[in-house]
Every structure is written in C-alpha cells, then in structure tokens.
mmCIF file of C-alpha atoms and ligand atoms in Angstrom:
data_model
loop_
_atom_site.group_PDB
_atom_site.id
_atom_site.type_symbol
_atom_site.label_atom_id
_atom_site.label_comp_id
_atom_site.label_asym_id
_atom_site.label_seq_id
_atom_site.Cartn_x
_atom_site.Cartn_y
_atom_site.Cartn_z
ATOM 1 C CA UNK A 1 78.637 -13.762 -22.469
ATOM 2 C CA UNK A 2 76.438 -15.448 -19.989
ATOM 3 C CA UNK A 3 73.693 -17.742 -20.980
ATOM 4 C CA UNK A 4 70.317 -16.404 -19.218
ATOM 5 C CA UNK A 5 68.849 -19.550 -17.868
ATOM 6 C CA UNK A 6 64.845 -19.880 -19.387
ATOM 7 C CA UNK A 7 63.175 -20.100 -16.135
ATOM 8 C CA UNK A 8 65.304 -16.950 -14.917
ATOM 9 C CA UNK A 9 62.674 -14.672 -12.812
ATOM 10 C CA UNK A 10 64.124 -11.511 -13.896
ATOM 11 C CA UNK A 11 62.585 -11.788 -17.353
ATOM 12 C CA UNK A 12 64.209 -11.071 -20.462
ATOM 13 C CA UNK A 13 67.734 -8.886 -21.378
ATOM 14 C CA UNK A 14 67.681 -5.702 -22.806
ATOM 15 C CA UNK A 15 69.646 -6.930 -25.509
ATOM 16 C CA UNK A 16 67.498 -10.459 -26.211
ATOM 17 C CA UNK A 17 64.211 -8.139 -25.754
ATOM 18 C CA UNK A 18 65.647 -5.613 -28.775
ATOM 19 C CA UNK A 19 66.284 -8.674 -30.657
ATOM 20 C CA UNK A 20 63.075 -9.859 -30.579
ATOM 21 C CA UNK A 21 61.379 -6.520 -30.908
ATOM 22 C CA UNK A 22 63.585 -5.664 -33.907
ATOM 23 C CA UNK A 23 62.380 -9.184 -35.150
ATOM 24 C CA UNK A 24 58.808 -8.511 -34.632
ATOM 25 C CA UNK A 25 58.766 -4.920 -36.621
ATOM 26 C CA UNK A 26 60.712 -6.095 -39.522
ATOM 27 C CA UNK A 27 58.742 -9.305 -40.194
ATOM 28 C CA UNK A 28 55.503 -8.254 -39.093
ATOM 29 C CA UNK A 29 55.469 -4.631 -38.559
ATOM 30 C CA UNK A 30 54.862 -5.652 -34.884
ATOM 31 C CA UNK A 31 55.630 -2.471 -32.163
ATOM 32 C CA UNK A 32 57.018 -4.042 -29.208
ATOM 33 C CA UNK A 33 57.799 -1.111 -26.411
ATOM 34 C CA UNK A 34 59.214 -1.660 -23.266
ATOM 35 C CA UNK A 35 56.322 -1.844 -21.380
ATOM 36 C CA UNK A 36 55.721 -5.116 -23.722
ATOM 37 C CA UNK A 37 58.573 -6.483 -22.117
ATOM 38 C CA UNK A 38 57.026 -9.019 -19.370
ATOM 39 C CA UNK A 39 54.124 -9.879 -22.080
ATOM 40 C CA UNK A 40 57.298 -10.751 -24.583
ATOM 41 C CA UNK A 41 58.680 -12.701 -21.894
ATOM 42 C CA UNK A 42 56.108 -14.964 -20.357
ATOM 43 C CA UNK A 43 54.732 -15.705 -24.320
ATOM 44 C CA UNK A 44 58.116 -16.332 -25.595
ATOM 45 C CA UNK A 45 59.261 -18.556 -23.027
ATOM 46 C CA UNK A 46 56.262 -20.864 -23.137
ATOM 47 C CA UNK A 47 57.643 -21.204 -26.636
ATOM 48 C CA UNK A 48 61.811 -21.577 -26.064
ATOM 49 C CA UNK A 49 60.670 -24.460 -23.112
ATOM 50 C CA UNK A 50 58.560 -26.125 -26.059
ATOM 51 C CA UNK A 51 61.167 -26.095 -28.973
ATOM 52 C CA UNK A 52 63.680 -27.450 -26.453
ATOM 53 C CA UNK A 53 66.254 -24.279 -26.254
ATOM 54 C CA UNK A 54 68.502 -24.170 -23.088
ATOM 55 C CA UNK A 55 68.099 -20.432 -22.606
ATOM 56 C CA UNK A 56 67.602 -16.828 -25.113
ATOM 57 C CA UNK A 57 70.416 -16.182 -26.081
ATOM 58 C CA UNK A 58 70.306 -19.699 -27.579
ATOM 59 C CA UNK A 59 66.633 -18.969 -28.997
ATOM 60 C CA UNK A 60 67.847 -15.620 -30.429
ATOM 61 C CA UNK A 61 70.778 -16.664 -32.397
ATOM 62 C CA UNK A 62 68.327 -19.414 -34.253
ATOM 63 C CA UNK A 63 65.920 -16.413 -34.851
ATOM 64 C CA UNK A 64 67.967 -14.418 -36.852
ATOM 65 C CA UNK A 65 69.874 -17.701 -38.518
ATOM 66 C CA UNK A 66 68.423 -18.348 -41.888
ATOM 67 C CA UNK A 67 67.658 -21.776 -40.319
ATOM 68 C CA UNK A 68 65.031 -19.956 -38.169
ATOM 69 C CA UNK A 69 62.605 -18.786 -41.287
ATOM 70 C CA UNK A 70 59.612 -21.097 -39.827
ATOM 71 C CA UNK A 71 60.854 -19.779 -36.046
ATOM 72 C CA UNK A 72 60.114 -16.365 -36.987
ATOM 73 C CA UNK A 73 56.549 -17.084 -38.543
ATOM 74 C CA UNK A 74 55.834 -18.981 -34.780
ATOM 75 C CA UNK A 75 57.345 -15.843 -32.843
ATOM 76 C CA UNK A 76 54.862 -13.442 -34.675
ATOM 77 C CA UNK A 77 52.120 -16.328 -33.903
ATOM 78 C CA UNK A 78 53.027 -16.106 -29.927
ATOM 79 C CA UNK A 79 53.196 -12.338 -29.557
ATOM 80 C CA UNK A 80 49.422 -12.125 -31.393
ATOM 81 C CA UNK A 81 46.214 -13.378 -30.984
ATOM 82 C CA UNK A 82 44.006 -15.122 -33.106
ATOM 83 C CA UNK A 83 41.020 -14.928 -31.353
ATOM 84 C CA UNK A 84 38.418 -14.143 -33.696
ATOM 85 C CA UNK A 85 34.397 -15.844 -33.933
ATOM 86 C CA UNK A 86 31.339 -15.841 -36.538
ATOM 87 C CA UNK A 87 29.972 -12.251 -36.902
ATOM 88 C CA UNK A 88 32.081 -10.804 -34.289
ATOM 89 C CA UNK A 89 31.352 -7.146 -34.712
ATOM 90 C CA UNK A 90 28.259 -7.847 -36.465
ATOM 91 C CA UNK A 91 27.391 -3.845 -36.971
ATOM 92 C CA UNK A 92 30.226 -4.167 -40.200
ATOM 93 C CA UNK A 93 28.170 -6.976 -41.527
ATOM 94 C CA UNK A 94 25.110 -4.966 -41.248
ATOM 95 C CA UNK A 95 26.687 -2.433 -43.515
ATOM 96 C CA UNK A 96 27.609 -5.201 -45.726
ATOM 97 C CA UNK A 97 24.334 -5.948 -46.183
ATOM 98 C CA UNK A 98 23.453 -2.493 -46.923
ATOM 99 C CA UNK A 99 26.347 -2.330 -49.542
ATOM 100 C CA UNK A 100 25.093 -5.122 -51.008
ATOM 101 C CA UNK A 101 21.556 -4.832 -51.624
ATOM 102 C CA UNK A 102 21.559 -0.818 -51.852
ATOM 103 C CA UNK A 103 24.339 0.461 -53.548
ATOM 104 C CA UNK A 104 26.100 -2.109 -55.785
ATOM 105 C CA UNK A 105 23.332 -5.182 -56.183
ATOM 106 C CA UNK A 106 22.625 -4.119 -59.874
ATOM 107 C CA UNK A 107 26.017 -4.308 -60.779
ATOM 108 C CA UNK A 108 26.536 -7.907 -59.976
ATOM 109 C CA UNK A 109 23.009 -8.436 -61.340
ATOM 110 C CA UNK A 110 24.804 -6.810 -64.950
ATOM 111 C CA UNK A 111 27.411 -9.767 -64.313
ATOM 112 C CA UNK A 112 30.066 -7.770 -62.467
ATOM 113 C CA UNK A 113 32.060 -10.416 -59.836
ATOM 114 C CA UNK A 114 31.729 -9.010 -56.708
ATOM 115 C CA UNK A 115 35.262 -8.855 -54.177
ATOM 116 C CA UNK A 116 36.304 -8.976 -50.619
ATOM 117 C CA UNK A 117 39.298 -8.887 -48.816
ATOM 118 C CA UNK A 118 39.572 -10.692 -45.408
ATOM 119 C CA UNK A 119 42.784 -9.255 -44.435
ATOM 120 C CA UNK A 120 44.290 -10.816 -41.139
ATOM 121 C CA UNK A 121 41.519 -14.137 -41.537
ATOM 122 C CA UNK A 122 42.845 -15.632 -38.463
ATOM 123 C CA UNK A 123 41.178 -18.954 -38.736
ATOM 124 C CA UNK A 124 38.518 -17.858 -41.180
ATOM 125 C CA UNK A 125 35.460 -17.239 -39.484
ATOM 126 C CA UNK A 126 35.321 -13.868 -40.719
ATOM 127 C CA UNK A 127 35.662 -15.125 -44.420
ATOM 128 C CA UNK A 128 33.108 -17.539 -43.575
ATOM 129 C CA UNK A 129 30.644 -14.817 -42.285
ATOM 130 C CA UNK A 130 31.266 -12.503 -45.048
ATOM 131 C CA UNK A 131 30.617 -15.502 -47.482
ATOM 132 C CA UNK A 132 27.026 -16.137 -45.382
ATOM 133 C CA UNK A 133 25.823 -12.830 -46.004
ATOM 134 C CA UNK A 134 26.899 -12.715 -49.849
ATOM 135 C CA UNK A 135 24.512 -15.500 -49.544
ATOM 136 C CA UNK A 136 22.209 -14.177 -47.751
ATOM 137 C CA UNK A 137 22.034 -10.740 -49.547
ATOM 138 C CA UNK A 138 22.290 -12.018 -53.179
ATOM 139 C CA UNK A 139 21.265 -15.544 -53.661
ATOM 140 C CA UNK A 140 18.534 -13.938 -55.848
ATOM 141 C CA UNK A 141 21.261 -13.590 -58.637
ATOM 142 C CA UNK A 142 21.302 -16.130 -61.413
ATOM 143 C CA UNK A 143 25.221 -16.715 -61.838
ATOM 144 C CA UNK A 144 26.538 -14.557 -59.727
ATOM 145 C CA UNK A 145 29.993 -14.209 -59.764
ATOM 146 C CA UNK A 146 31.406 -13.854 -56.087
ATOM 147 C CA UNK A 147 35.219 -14.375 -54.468
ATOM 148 C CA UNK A 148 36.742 -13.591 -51.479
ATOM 149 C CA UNK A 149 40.070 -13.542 -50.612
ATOM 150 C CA UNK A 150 41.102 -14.492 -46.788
ATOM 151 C CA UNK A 151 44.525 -14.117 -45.643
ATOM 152 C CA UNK A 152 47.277 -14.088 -42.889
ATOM 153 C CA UNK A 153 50.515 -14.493 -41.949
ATOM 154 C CA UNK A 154 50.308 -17.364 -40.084
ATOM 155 C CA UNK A 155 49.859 -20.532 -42.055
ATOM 156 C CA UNK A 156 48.595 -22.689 -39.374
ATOM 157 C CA UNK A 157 45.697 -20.349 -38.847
ATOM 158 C CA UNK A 158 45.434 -20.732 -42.440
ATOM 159 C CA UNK A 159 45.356 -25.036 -42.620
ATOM 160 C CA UNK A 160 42.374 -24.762 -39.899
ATOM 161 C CA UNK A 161 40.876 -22.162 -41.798
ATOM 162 C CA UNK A 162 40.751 -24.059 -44.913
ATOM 163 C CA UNK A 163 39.219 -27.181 -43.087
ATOM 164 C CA UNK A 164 35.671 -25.159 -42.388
ATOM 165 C CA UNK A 165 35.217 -27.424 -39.506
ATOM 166 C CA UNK A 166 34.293 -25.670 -36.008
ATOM 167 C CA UNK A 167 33.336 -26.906 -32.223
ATOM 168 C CA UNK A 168 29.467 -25.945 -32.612
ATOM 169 C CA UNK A 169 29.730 -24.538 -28.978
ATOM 170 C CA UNK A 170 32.038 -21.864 -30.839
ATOM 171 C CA UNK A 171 29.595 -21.803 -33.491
ATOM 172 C CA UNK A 172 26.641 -20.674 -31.558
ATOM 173 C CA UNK A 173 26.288 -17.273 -33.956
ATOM 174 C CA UNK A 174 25.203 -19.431 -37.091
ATOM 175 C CA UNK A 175 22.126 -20.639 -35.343
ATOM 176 C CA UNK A 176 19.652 -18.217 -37.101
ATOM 177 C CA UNK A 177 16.236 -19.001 -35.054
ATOM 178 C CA UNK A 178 17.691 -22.273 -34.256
ATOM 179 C CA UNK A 179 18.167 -23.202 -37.787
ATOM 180 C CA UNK A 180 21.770 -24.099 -39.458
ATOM 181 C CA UNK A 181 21.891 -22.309 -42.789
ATOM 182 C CA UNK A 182 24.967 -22.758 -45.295
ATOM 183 C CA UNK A 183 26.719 -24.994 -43.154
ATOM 184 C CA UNK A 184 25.940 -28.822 -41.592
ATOM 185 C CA UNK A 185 26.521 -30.178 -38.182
ATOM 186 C CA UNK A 186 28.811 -33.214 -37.895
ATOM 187 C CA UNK A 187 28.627 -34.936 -34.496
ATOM 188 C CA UNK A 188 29.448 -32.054 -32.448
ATOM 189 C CA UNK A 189 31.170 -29.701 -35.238
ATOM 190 C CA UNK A 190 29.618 -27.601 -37.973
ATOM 191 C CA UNK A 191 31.051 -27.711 -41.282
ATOM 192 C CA UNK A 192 30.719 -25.173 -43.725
ATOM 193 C CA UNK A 193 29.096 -26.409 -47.296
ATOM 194 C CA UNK A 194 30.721 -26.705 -50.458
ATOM 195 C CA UNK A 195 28.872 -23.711 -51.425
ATOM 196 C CA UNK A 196 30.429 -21.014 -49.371
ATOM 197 C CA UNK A 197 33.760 -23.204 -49.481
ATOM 198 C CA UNK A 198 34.432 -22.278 -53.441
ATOM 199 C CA UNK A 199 33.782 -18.651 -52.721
ATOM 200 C CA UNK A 200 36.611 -17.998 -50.732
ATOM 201 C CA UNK A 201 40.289 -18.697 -51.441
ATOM 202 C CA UNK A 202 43.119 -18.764 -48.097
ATOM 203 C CA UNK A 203 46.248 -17.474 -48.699
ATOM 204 C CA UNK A 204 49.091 -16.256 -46.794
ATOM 205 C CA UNK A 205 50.129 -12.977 -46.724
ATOM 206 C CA UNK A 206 51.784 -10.628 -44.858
ATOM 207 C CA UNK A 207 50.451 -7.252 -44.519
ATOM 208 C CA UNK A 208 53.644 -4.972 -44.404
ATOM 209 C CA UNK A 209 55.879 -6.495 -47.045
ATOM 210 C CA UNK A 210 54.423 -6.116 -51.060
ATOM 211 C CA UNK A 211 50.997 -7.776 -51.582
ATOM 212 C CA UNK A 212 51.149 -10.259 -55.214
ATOM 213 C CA UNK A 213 48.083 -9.319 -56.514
ATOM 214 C CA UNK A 214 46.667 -5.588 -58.060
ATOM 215 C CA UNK A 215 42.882 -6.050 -58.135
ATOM 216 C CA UNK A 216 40.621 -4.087 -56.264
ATOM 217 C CA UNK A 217 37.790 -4.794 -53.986
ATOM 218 C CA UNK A 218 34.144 -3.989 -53.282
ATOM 219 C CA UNK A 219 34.586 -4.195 -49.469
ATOM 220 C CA UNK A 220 38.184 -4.991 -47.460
ATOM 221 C CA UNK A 221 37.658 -6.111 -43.695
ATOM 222 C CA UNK A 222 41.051 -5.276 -42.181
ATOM 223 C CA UNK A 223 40.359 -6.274 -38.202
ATOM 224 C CA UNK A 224 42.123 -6.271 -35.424
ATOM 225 C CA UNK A 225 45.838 -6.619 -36.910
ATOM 226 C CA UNK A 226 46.534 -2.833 -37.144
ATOM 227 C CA UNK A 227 46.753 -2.671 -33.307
ATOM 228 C CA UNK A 228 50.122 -4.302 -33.432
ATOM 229 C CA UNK A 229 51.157 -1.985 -35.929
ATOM 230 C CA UNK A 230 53.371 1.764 -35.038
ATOM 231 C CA UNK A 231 51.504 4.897 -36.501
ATOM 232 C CA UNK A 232 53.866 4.783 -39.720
ATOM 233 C CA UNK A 233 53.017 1.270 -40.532
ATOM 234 C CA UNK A 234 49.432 2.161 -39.988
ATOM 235 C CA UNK A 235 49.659 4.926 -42.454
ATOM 236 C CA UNK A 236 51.591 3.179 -45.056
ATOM 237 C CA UNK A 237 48.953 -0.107 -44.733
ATOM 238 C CA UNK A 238 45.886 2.651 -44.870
ATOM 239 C CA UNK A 239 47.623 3.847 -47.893
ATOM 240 C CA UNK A 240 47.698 0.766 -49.405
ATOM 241 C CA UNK A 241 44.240 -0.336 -48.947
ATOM 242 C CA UNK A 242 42.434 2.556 -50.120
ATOM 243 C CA UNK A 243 44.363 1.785 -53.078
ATOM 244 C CA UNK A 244 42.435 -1.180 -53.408
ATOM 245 C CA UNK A 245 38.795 -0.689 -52.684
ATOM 246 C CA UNK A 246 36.690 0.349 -55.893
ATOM 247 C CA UNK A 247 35.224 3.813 -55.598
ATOM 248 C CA UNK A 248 32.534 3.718 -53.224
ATOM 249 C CA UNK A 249 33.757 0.396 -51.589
ATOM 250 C CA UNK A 250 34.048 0.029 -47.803
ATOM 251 C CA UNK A 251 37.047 -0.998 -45.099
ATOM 252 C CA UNK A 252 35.960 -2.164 -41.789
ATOM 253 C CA UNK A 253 39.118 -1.857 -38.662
ATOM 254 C CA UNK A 254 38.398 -3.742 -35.492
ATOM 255 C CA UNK A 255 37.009 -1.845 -33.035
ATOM 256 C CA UNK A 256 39.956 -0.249 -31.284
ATOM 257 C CA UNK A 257 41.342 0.620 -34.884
ATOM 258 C CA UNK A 258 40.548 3.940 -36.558
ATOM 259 C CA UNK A 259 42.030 6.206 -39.310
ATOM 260 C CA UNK A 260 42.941 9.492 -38.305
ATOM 261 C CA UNK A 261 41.944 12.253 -40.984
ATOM 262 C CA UNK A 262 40.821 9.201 -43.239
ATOM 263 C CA UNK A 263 40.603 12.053 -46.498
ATOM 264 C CA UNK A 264 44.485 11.646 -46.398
ATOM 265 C CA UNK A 265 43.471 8.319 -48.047
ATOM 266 C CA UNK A 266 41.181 9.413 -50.056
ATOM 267 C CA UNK A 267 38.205 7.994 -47.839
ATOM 268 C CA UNK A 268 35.363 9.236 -45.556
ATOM 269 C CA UNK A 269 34.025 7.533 -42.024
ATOM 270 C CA UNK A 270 30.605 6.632 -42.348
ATOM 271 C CA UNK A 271 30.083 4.216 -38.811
ATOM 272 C CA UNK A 272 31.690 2.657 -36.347
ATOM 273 C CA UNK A 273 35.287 1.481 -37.363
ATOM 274 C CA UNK A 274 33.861 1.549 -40.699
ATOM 275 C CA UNK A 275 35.107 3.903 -44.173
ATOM 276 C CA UNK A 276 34.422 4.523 -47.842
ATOM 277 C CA UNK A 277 36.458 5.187 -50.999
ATOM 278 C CA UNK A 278 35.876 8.674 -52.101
ATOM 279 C CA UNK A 279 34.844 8.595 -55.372
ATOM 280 C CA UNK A 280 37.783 10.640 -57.236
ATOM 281 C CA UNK A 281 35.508 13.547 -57.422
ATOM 282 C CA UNK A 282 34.289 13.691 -54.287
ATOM 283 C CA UNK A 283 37.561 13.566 -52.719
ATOM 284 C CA UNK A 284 38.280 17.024 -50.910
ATOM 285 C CA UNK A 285 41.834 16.687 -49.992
HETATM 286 C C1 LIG B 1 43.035 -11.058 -33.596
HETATM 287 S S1 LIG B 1 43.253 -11.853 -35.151
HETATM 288 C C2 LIG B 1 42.028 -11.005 -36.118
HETATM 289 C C3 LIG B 1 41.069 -11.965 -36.799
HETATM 290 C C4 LIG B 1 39.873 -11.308 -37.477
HETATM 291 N N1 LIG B 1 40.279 -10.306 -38.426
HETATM 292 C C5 LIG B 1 38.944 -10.725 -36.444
HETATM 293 O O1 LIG B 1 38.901 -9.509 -36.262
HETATM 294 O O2 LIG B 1 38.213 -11.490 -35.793
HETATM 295 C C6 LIG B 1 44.783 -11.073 -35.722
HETATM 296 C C7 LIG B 1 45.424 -11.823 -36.878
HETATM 297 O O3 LIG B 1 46.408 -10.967 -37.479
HETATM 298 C C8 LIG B 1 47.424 -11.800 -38.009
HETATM 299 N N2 LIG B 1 48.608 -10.969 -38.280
HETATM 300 C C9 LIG B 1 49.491 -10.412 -37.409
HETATM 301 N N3 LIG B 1 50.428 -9.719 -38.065
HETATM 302 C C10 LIG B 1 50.127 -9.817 -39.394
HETATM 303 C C11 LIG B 1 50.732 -9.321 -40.581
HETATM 304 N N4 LIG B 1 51.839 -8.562 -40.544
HETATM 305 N N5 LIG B 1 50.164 -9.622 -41.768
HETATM 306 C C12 LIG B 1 49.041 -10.402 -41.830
HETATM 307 N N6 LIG B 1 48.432 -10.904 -40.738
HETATM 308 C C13 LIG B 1 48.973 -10.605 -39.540
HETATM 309 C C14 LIG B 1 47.611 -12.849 -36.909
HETATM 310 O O4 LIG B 1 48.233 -14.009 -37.414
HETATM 311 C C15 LIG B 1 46.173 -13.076 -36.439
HETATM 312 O O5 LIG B 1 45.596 -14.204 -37.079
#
C-alpha cells in the first residue's frame, strides 16, 4: 500500500479516518462521523508533523501498537477542547449556592462532609470555582468537612490543573468588586490559596471505561464532555451518574448538553442544563 504523504491536500483515507474514529470511540467514547472528517484531518496532522511521522499510515500503525498508549491519550487531547474559564456558566453556580445554603447546609452543620464531582476538569477552573463558592456559601461552619473530586482524561490538563496558577487576564471572573478573594496575585498570575487547594483532589479518569471509586455526591458538574459522546454512551454515562448523586443532589451538563426524559434516570430538570436525584419515592418512572 501507498504511503499518503502528510501534507497531501486531499485529506485523510477512508481507511486511516475509520482508524482513528474507531480509536476515538473505544478510548474515549468519542463519535467521529464523516462530516468530522476535514476537522480530524487538519487537528491530527498538526500533530503527525510534530511527533515527526512521515505520513498516516505511519501514525496509525503506532496508534494501535501497544507502544502508542501515551499517543492515544494525545489523539483524544487534539480532537477535544479544553477550553474552559472561572464561573463559566455561572447560572449552575447560582444553584449551587442555593443547594448549599437552602437545602443541605444543616447537614454539613451536623458534621456530614459535603461532595462534588468535577467530571471532565479540563484544567481545573471549574473545581476551583466550585471550591470558591463552598467557601463562599459555608465558611460559617466550624469544621466543615468539604472535598471535591476533579477529573479528566487528559493528564496534562491535569499537571496545570494541579499548579492553581493562572494568567490574571484569564482570571478576570475572580475579581469580586475589584477585590481577590481565596486566591493571591503573583506578578501577573493569580494563584489559588492553600485553602481551596486541600479541598480538591485531581485525578485522571476516563468517563466511559469503569470509574475506581463508589461514593456518592451532593452535586456532579458533568460539562461540556458529553457532546463528543453518541446517544448510547450518553445514556450509559447518565446512567451512571445518577447512580452517584445522593437523593436530592444536582448534575449540571454544559449548555448544549441535555437529558432526554431525565425520569429514565431517576432524575427531574429543574433549570437550565441543570437536574436532581429523585428521591426514591418521588421517582415516577
Ligand atoms: C471543553 S472541556 C470542559 C471543561 C469544563 N467541564 C467546562 O465546562 O468548562 C472538555 C474536557 O473533556 C475531557 N474529556 C474528553 N473525553 C473524556 C473522557 N472520555 N473522559 C473524561 N474526560 C474527557 C477533555 O480532556 C477536556 O478537558
């Protein structure tokens, strides 16, 4: 077979593109169609030219060797984004808040630790902001006993996440009135404080294969990660995360994410992108 030169025009082959595609879904549940097929292209090509591979084919062989583990992780990486910021979609903080102070702050006040599941962290900003308003919401607490969990599949996401140190022009949503709370500016970074640092542990995980841990949370924000996902993967990670959210908890989805018939999961809709855990009950299906 002929090699397909990198720079070729004419994009990728059928046969490299199904490669990668089949890649994709089995690693990360990723649904490549055809129409993805130019997108695959210029993204992966960018990344064959860096790692020094004459051409595809070359590039797809290593991808399914067992040499090409790490290569995988970095193909996933390329055909995503991690774009994410402080309080982006700041209504599901609001209703944070509200879960916080109305419905469950005596519980945590009775010494009950309090859980939350950044699922798809990206490079934590959302675990950060989730850790602000525990803050913000329950620093009244003697001892309170908070964690939250931040994870992702891609673990250099995960080493910037852990370092808590952003560009303060990408920061600009911490400045409350002008004022830096729960976080300090270093020449021309902020870094968040010890503080919110121990709250939250980074882990990687991937969201379609078996997750290591059976606890259950308060409040899981899953957002902007199920958009790569087919309707059956969807399903089965809906599934699984109503499974672990406490009765009455909440899951936030990114704003083109939504359940469909979200009492198949035992759960309700209550706001935008946002739903609750039936109590068992309650639940009408
Ligand atoms: C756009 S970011 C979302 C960040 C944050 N949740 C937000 O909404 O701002 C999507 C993240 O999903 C992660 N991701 C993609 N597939 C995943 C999978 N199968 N399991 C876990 N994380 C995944 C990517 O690495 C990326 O960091």
């Amino acid at each position: 077979m002929t090699a397909i030169p990198v720079l070729e025009t004419d994009g990728i082959s059928d046969g490299n593109f199904r490669i990668i595609a089949g890649i994709a879904k089995s690693y990360a549940g990723i649904s490549l169609s055809e129409k993805k097929k130019s997108l695959v292209y210029s993204r992966i090509c960018r990344r064959v030219r860096q790692e020094g591979f004459g051409c595809f084919d070359e590039y797809c062989a290593f991808l399914m060797s067992e040499a090409g583990s790490d290569e995988r992780q970095h193909l996933v990486s390329a055909l995503t984004t991690n774009v994410t910021s402080f309080y982006r979609e700041k209504h599901h903080f609001s209703y944070l808040e509200s879960l916080l102070r109305q419905q469950l702050y005596g519980r945590f006040e009775r010494g009950e630790e309090l859980r939350i599941w950044s699922a798809a962290c990206s490079s934590g900003e959302e675990a950060y902001s989730i850790a602000m308003t525990v803050i913000k919401c329950l620093s009244t607490i003697p001892h309170l006993k908070a964690k939250i969990l931040a994870t992702d599949i891609d673990s250099d996401v995960l080493q910037q996440a852990r370092l808590g140190s952003y560009a303060s022009i990408e920061a600009e949503a911490l400045f409350e009135d002008g004022v830096l709370t729960s976080c300090r500016l270093e020449d021309d970074r902020v870094v968040m404080s010890e503080k919110i640092r121990e709250m939250i542990r980074f882990r990687r995980l991937n969201l379609v294969e078996p997750w290591p841990f059976s606890s259950c949370f308060h409040a899981i924000f899953c957002r902007n990660v199920a958009i790569y996902f087919d309707r059956e993967t969807q399903d089965r990670l809906w599934g699984n995360l109503s499974a672990r959210i406490f009765p009455g908890g909440e899951l936030y989805l990114g704003h083109s994410e939504r359940i469909a018939h979200p009492e198949r999961f035992g759960m309700e809709s209550f706001g935008h992108n946002a739903y609750r855990k039936v109590s068992s009950g309650r639940r009408r299906s």
